[in-house]
PDB file of C-alpha atoms in Angstrom:
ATOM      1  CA  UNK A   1     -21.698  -8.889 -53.890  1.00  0.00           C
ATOM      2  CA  UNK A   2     -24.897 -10.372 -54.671  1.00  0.00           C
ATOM      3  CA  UNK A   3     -24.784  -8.852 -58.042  1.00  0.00           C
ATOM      4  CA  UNK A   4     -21.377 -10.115 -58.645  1.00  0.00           C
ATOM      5  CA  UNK A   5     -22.397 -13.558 -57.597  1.00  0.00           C
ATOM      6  CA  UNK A   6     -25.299 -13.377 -60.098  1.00  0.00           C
ATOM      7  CA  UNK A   7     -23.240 -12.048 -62.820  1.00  0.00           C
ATOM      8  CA  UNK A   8     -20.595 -15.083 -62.549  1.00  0.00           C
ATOM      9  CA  UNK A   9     -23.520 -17.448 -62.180  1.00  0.00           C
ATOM     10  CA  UNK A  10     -24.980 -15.966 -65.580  1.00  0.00           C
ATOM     11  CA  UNK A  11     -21.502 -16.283 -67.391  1.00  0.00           C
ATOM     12  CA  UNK A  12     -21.014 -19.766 -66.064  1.00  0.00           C
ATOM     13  CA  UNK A  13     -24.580 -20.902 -68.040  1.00  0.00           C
ATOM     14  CA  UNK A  14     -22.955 -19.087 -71.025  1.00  0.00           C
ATOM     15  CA  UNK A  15     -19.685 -21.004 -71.110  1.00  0.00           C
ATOM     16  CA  UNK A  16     -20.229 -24.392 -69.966  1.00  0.00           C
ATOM     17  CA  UNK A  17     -22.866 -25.742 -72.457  1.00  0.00           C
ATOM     18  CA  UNK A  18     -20.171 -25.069 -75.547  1.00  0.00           C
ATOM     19  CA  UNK A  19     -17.385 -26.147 -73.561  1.00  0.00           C
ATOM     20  CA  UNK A  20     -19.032 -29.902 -73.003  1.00  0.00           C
ATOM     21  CA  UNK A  21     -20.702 -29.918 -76.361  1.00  0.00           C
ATOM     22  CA  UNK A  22     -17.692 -28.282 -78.451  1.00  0.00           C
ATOM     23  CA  UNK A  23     -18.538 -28.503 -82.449  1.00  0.00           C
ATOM     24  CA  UNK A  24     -20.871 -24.714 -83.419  1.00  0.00           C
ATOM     25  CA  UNK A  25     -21.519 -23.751 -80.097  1.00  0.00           C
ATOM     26  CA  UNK A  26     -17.776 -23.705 -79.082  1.00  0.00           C
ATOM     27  CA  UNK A  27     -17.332 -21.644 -82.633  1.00  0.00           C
ATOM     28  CA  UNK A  28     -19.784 -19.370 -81.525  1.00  0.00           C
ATOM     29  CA  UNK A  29     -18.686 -18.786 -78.352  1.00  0.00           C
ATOM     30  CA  UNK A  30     -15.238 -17.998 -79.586  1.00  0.00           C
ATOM     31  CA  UNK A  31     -16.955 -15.716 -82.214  1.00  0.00           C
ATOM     32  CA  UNK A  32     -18.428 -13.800 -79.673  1.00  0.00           C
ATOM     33  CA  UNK A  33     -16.019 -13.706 -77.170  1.00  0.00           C
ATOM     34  CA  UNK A  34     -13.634 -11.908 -80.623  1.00  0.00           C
ATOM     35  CA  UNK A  35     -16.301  -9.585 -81.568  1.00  0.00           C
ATOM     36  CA  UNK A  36     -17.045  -7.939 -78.012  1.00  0.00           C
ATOM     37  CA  UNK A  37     -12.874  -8.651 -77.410  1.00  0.00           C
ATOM     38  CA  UNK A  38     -12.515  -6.619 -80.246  1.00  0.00           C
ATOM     39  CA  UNK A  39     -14.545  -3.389 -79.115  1.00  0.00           C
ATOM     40  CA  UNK A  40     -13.066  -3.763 -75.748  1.00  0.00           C
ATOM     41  CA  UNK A  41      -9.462  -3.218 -77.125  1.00  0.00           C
ATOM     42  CA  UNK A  42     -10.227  -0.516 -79.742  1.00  0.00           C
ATOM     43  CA  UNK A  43     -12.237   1.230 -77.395  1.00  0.00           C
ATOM     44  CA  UNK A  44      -9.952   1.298 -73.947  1.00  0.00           C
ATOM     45  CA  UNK A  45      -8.275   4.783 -74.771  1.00  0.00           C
ATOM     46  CA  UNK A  46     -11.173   7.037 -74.548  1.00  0.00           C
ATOM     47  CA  UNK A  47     -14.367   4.689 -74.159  1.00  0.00           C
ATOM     48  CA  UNK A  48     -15.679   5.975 -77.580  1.00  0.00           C
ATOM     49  CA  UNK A  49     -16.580   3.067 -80.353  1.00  0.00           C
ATOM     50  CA  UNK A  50     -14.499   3.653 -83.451  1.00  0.00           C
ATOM     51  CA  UNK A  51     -16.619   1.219 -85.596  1.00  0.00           C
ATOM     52  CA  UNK A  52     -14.177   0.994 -88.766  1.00  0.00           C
ATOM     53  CA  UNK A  53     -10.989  -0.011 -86.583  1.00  0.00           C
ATOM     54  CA  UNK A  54     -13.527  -2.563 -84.348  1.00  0.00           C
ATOM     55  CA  UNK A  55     -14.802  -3.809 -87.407  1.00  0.00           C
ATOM     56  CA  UNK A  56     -11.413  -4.712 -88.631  1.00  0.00           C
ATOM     57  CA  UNK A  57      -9.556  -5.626 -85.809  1.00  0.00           C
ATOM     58  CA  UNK A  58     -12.662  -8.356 -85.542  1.00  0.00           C
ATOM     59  CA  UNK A  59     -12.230  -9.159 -88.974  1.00  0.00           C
ATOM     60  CA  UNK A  60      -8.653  -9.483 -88.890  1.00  0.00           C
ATOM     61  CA  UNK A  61      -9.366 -11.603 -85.660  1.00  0.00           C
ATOM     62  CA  UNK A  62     -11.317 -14.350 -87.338  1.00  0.00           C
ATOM     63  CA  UNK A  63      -9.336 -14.866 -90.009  1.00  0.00           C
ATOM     64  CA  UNK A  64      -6.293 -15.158 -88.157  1.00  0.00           C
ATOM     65  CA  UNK A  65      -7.996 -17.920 -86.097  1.00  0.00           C
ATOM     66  CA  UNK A  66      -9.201 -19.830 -89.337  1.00  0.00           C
ATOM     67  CA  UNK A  67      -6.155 -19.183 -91.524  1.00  0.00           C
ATOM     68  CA  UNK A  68      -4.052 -21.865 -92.380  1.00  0.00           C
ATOM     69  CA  UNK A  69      -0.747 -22.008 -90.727  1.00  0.00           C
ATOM     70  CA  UNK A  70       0.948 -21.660 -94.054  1.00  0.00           C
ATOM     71  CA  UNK A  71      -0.674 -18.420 -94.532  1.00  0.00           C
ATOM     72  CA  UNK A  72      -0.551 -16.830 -90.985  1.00  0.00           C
ATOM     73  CA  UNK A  73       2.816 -14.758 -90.996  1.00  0.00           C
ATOM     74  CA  UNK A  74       2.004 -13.362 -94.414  1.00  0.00           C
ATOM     75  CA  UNK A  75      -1.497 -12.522 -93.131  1.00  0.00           C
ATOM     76  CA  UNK A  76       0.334 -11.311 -89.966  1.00  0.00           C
ATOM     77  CA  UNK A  77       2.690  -8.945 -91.908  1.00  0.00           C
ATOM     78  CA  UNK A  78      -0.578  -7.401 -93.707  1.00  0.00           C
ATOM     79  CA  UNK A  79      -2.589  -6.744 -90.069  1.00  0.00           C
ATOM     80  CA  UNK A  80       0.557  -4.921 -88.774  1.00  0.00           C
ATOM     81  CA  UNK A  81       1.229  -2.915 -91.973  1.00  0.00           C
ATOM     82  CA  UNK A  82      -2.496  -1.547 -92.087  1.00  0.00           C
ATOM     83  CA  UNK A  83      -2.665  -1.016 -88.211  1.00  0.00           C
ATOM     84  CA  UNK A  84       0.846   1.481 -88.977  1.00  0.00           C
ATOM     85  CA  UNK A  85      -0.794   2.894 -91.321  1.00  0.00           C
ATOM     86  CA  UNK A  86      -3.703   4.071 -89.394  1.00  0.00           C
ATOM     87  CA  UNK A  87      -1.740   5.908 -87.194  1.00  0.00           C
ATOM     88  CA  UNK A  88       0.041   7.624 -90.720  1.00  0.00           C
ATOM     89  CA  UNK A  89      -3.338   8.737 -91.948  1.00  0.00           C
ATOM     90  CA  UNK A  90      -5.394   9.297 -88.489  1.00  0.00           C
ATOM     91  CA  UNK A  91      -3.674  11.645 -85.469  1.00  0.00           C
ATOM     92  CA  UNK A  92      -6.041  10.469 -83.130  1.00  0.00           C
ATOM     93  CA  UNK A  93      -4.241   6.948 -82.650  1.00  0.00           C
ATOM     94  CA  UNK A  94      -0.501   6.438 -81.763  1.00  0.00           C
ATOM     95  CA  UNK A  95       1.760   3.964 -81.863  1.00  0.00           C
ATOM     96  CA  UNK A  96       1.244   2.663 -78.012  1.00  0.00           C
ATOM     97  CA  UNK A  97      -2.653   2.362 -79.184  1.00  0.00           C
ATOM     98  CA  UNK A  98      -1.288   0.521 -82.258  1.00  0.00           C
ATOM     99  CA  UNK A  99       0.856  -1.790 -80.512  1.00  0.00           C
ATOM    100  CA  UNK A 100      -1.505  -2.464 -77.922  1.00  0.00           C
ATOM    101  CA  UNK A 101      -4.128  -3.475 -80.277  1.00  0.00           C
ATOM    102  CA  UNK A 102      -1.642  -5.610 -82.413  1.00  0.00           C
ATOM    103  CA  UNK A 103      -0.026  -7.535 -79.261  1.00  0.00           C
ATOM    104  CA  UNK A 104      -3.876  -8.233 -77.621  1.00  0.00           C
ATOM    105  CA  UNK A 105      -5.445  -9.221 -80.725  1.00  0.00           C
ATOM    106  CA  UNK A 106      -2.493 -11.728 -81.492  1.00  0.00           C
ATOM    107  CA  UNK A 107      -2.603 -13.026 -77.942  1.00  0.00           C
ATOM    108  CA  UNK A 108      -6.544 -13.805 -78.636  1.00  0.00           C
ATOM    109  CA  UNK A 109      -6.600 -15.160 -82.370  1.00  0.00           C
ATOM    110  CA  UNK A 110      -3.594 -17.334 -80.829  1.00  0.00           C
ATOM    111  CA  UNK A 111      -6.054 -18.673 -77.628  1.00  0.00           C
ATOM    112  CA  UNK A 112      -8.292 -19.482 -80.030  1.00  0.00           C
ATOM    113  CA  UNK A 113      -6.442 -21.705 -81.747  1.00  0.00           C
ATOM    114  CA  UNK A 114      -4.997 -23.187 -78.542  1.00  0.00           C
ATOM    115  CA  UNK A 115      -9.029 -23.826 -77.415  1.00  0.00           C
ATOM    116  CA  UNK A 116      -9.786 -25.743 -80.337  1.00  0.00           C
ATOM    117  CA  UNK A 117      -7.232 -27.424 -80.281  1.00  0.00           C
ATOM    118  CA  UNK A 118      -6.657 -28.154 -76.425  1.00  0.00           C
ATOM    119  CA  UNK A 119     -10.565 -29.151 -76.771  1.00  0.00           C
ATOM    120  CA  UNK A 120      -9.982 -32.012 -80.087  1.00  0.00           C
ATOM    121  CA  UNK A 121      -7.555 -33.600 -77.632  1.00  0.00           C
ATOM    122  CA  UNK A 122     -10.499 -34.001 -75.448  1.00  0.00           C
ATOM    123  CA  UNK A 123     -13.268 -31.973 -73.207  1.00  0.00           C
ATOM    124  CA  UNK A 124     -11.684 -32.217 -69.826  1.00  0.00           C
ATOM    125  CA  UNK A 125      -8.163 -30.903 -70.928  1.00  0.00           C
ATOM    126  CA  UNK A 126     -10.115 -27.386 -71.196  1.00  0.00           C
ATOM    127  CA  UNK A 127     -11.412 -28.294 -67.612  1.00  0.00           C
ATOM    128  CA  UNK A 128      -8.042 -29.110 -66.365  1.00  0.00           C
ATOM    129  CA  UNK A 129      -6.857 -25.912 -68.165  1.00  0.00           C
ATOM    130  CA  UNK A 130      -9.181 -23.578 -66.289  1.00  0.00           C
ATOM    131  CA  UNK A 131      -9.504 -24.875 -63.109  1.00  0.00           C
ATOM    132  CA  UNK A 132      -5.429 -23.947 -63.178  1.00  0.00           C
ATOM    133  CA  UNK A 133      -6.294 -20.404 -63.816  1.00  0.00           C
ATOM    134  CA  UNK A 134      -9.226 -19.529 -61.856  1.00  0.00           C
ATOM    135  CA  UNK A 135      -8.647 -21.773 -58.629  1.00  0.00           C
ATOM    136  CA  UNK A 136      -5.068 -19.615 -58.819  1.00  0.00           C
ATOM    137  CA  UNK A 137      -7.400 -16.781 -59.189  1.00  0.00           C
ATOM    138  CA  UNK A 138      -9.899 -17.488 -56.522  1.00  0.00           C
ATOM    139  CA  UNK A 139      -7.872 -18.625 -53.797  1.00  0.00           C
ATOM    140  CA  UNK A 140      -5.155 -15.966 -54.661  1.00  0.00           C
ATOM    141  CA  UNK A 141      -8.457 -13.393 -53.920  1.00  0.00           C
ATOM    142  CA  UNK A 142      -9.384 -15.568 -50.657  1.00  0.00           C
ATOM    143  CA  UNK A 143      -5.857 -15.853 -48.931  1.00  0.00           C
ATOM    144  CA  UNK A 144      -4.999 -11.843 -49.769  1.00  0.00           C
ATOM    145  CA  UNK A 145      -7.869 -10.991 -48.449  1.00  0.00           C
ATOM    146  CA  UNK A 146      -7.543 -13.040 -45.174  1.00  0.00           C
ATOM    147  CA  UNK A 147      -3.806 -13.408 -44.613  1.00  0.00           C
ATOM    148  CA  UNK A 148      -2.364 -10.564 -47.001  1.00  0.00           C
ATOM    149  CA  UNK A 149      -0.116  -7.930 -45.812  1.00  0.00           C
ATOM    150  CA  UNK A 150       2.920  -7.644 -47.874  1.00  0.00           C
ATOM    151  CA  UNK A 151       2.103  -5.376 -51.510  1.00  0.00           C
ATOM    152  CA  UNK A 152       2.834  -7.327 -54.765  1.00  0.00           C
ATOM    153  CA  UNK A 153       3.351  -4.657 -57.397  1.00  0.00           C
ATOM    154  CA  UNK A 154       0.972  -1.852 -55.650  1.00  0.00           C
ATOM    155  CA  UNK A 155       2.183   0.462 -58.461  1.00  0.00           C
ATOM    156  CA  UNK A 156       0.107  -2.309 -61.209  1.00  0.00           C
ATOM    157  CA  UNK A 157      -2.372  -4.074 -58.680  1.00  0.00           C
ATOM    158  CA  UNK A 158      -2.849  -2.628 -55.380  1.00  0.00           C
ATOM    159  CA  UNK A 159      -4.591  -5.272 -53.635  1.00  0.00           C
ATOM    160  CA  UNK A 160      -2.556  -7.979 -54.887  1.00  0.00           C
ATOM    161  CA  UNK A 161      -0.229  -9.617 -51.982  1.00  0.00           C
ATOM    162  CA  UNK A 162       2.768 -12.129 -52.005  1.00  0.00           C
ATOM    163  CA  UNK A 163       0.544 -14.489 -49.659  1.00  0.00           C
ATOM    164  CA  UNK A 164      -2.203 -14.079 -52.098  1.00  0.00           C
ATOM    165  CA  UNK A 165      -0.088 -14.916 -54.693  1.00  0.00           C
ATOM    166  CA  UNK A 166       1.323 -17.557 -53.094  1.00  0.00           C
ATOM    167  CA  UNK A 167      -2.012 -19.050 -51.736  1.00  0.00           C
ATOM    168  CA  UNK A 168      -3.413 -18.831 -55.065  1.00  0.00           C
ATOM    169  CA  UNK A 169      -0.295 -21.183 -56.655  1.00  0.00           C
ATOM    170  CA  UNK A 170       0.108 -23.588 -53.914  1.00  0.00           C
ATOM    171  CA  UNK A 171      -4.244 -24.208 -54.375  1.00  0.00           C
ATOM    172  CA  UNK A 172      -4.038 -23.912 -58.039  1.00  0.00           C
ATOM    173  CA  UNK A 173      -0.862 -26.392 -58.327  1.00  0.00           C
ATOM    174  CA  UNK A 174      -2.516 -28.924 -56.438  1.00  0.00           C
ATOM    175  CA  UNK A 175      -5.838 -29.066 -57.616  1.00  0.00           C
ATOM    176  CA  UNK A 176      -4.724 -29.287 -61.345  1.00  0.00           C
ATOM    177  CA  UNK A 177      -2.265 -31.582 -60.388  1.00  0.00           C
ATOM    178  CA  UNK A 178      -5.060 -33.859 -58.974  1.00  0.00           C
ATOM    179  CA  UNK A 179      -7.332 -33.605 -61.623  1.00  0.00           C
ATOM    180  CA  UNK A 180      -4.884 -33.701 -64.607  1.00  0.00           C
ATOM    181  CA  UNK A 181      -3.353 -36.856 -63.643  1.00  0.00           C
ATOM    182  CA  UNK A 182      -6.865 -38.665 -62.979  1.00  0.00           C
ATOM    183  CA  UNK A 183      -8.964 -37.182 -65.505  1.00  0.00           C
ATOM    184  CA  UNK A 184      -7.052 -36.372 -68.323  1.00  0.00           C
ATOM    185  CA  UNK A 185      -5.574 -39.049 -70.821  1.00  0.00           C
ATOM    186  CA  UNK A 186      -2.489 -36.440 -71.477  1.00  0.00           C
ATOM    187  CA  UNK A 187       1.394 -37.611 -70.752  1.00  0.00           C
ATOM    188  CA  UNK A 188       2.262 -37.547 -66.714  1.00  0.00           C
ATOM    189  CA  UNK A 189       5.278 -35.322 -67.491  1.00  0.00           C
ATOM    190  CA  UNK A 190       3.227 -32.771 -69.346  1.00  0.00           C
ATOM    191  CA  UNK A 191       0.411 -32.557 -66.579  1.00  0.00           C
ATOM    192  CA  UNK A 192       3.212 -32.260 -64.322  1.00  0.00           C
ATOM    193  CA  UNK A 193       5.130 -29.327 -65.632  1.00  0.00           C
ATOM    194  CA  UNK A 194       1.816 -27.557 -66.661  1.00  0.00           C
ATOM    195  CA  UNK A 195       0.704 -27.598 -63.064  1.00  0.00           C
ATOM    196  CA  UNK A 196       3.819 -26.110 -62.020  1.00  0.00           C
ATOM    197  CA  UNK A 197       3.679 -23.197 -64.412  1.00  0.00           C
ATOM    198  CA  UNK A 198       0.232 -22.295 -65.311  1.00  0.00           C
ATOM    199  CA  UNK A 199      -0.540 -20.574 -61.611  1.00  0.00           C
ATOM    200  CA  UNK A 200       2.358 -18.720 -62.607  1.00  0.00           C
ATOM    201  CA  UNK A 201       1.218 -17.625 -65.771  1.00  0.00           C
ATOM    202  CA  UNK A 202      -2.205 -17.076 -64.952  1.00  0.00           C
ATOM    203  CA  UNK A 203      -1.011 -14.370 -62.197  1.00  0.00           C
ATOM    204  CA  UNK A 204       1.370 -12.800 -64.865  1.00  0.00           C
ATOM    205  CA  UNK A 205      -1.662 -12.880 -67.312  1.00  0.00           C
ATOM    206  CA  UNK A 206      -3.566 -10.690 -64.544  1.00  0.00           C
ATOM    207  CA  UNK A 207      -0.964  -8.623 -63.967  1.00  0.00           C
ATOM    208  CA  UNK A 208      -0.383  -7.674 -67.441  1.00  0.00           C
ATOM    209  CA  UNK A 209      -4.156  -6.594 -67.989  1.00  0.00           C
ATOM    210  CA  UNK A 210      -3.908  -4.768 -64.942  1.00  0.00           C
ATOM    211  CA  UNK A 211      -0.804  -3.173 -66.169  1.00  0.00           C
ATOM    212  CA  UNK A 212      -2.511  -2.218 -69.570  1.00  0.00           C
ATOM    213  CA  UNK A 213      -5.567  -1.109 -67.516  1.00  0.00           C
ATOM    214  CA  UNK A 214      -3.191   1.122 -65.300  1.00  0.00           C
ATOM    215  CA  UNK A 215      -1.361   2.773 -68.652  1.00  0.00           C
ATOM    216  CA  UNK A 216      -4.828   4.023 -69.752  1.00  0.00           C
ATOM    217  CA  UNK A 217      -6.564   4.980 -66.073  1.00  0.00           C
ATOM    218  CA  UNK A 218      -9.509   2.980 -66.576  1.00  0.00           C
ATOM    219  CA  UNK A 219     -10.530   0.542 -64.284  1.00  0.00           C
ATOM    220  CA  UNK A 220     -11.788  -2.365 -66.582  1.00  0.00           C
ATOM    221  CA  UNK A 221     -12.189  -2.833 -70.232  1.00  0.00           C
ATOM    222  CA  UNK A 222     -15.546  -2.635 -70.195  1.00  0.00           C
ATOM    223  CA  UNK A 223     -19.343  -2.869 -68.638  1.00  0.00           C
ATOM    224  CA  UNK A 224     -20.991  -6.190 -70.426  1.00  0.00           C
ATOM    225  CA  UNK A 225     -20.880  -8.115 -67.080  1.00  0.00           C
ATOM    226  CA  UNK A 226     -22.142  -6.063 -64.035  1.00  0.00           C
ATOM    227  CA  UNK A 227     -20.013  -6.026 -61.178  1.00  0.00           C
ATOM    228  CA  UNK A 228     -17.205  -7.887 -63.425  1.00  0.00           C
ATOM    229  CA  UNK A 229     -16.373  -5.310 -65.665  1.00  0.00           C
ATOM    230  CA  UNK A 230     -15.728  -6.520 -69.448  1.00  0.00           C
ATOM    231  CA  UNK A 231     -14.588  -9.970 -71.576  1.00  0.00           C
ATOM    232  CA  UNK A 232     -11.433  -9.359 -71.078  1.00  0.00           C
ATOM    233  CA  UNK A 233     -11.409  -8.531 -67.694  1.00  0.00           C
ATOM    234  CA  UNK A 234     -12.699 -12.104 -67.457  1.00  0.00           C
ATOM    235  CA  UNK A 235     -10.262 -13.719 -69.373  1.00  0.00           C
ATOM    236  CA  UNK A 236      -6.976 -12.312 -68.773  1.00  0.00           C
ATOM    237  CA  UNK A 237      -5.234 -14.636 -67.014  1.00  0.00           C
ATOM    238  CA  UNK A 238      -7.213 -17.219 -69.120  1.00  0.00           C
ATOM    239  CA  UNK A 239      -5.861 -16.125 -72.132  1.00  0.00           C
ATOM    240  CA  UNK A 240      -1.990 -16.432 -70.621  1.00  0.00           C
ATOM    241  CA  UNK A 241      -2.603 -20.348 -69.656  1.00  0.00           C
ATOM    242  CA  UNK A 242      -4.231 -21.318 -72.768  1.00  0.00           C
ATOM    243  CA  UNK A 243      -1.284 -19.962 -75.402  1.00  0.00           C
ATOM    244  CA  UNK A 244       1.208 -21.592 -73.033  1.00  0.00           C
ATOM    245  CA  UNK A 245      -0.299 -24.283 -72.569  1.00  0.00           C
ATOM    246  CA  UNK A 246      -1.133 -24.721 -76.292  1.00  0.00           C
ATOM    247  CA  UNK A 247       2.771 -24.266 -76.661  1.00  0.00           C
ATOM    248  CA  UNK A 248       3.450 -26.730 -73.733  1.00  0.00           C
ATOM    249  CA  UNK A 249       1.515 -29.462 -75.868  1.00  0.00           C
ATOM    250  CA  UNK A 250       2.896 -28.555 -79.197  1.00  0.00           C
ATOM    251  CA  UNK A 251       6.216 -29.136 -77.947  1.00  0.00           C
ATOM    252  CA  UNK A 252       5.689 -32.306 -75.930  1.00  0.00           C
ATOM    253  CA  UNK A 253       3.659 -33.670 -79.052  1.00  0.00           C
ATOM    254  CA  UNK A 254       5.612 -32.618 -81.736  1.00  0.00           C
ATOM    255  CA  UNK A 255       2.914 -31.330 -83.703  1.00  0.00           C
TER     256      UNK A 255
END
């Protein structure tokens, strides 16, 4: 526990100096966040670094995060044709590996872009955006582990209960709620609907890692953080609530 507690305290220090200051330290965070991402995800199936396919994948990460939107889907079609063809000209990968590393690396290039952006339309919409996910998180942890008795999905996440779940919504709905329609400068209607659904979506992010985690028997994606596993053990359900709620705001703007 104590080493747990350390750890988070460590990756809070890490995170919240970029996040209030934005401009190169956000870019760098993001820029590390890809490049350790990226090793996590080519690395899940058998723990062994296969530096050529990180090295790309990381590549093809950054650019898809600073290419212009004109030239994403033809950079897209490029990414998915290589990734095929390492599974033509290397037996070691196969299409599930493929496929996993496409779909993850999309869903993180896309976050990135929804971070910046989210951020330009001010600081505290990143606030609202996490305190969403992780009070869902944390109180879905606190009111499983007090009042749970009914299995979730045992077959994905064994610990995971519907009064978790539920806990976690009803604490993570309200607290956004609260704080998006004080502290944020965004429409009501759009604070409204994003409070409903981003509890949601940050349990369905978890779920889904856990999922991917269960399809190749490891427990997380990797060591970095002691007691916490790996990035993206960190920022699953993160991930889930920033491209929706990039999406939310892209179709409530218009832009």
């Amino acid at each position: 526990m104590f080493q747990r507690i350390t750890t988070a305290i460590l990756i809070i220090s890490l995170v919240i100096p970029p996040l209030i200051f934005g401009g190169i330290l956000l870019r760098i965070l993001i820029f590390a966040i890809c490049a350790i991402s990226s090793y996590e995800i080519v690395s899940l199936r058998n723990k062994e670094g296969d530096w050529p396919l990180i090295i790309f994948t990381f590549i093809s990460t950054i650019v898809m995060y600073n290419v212009d939107i004109v030239y994403y889907v033809p950079f897209l079609i490029f990414y998915m044709v290589i990734l095929f063809l390492i599974i033509i000209i290397d037996d070691k990968y196969n299409v599930n590996d493929i496929c996993f590393i496409l779909v993850v690396s999309l869903i993180l290039t896309i976050a990135c872009k929804g971070v910046v952006y989210i951020y330009d339309l001010g600081a505290e919409n990143m606030l609202y955006l996490i305190l969403a996910c992780y009070v869902t998180d944390t109180m879905a942890y606190f009111t499983g582990y007090k009042f749970g008795k009914h299995k979730m999905i045992p077959r994905i996440s064994p610990k995971k209960t519907w009064e978790g779940a539920v806990g976690g919504y009803v604490f993570g709905f309200s607290v956004s709620l609260i704080f998006g329609l004080i502290f944020t400068s965004l429409k009501w209607e759009i604070i409204l609907v994003s409070s409903f659904i981003l509890p949601i979506i940050s349990q369905i992010g978890d779920l889904s890692f856990s999922a991917i985690k269960r399809n190749y028997n490891v427990k997380d994606f990797g060591s970095i953080f002691p007691g916490h596993g790996g990035v993206l053990d960190r920022i699953d359900s993160l991930l889930f609530c920033i491209i929706c709620f990039y999406g939310l705001i892209i179709i409530y703007c218009g832009v």
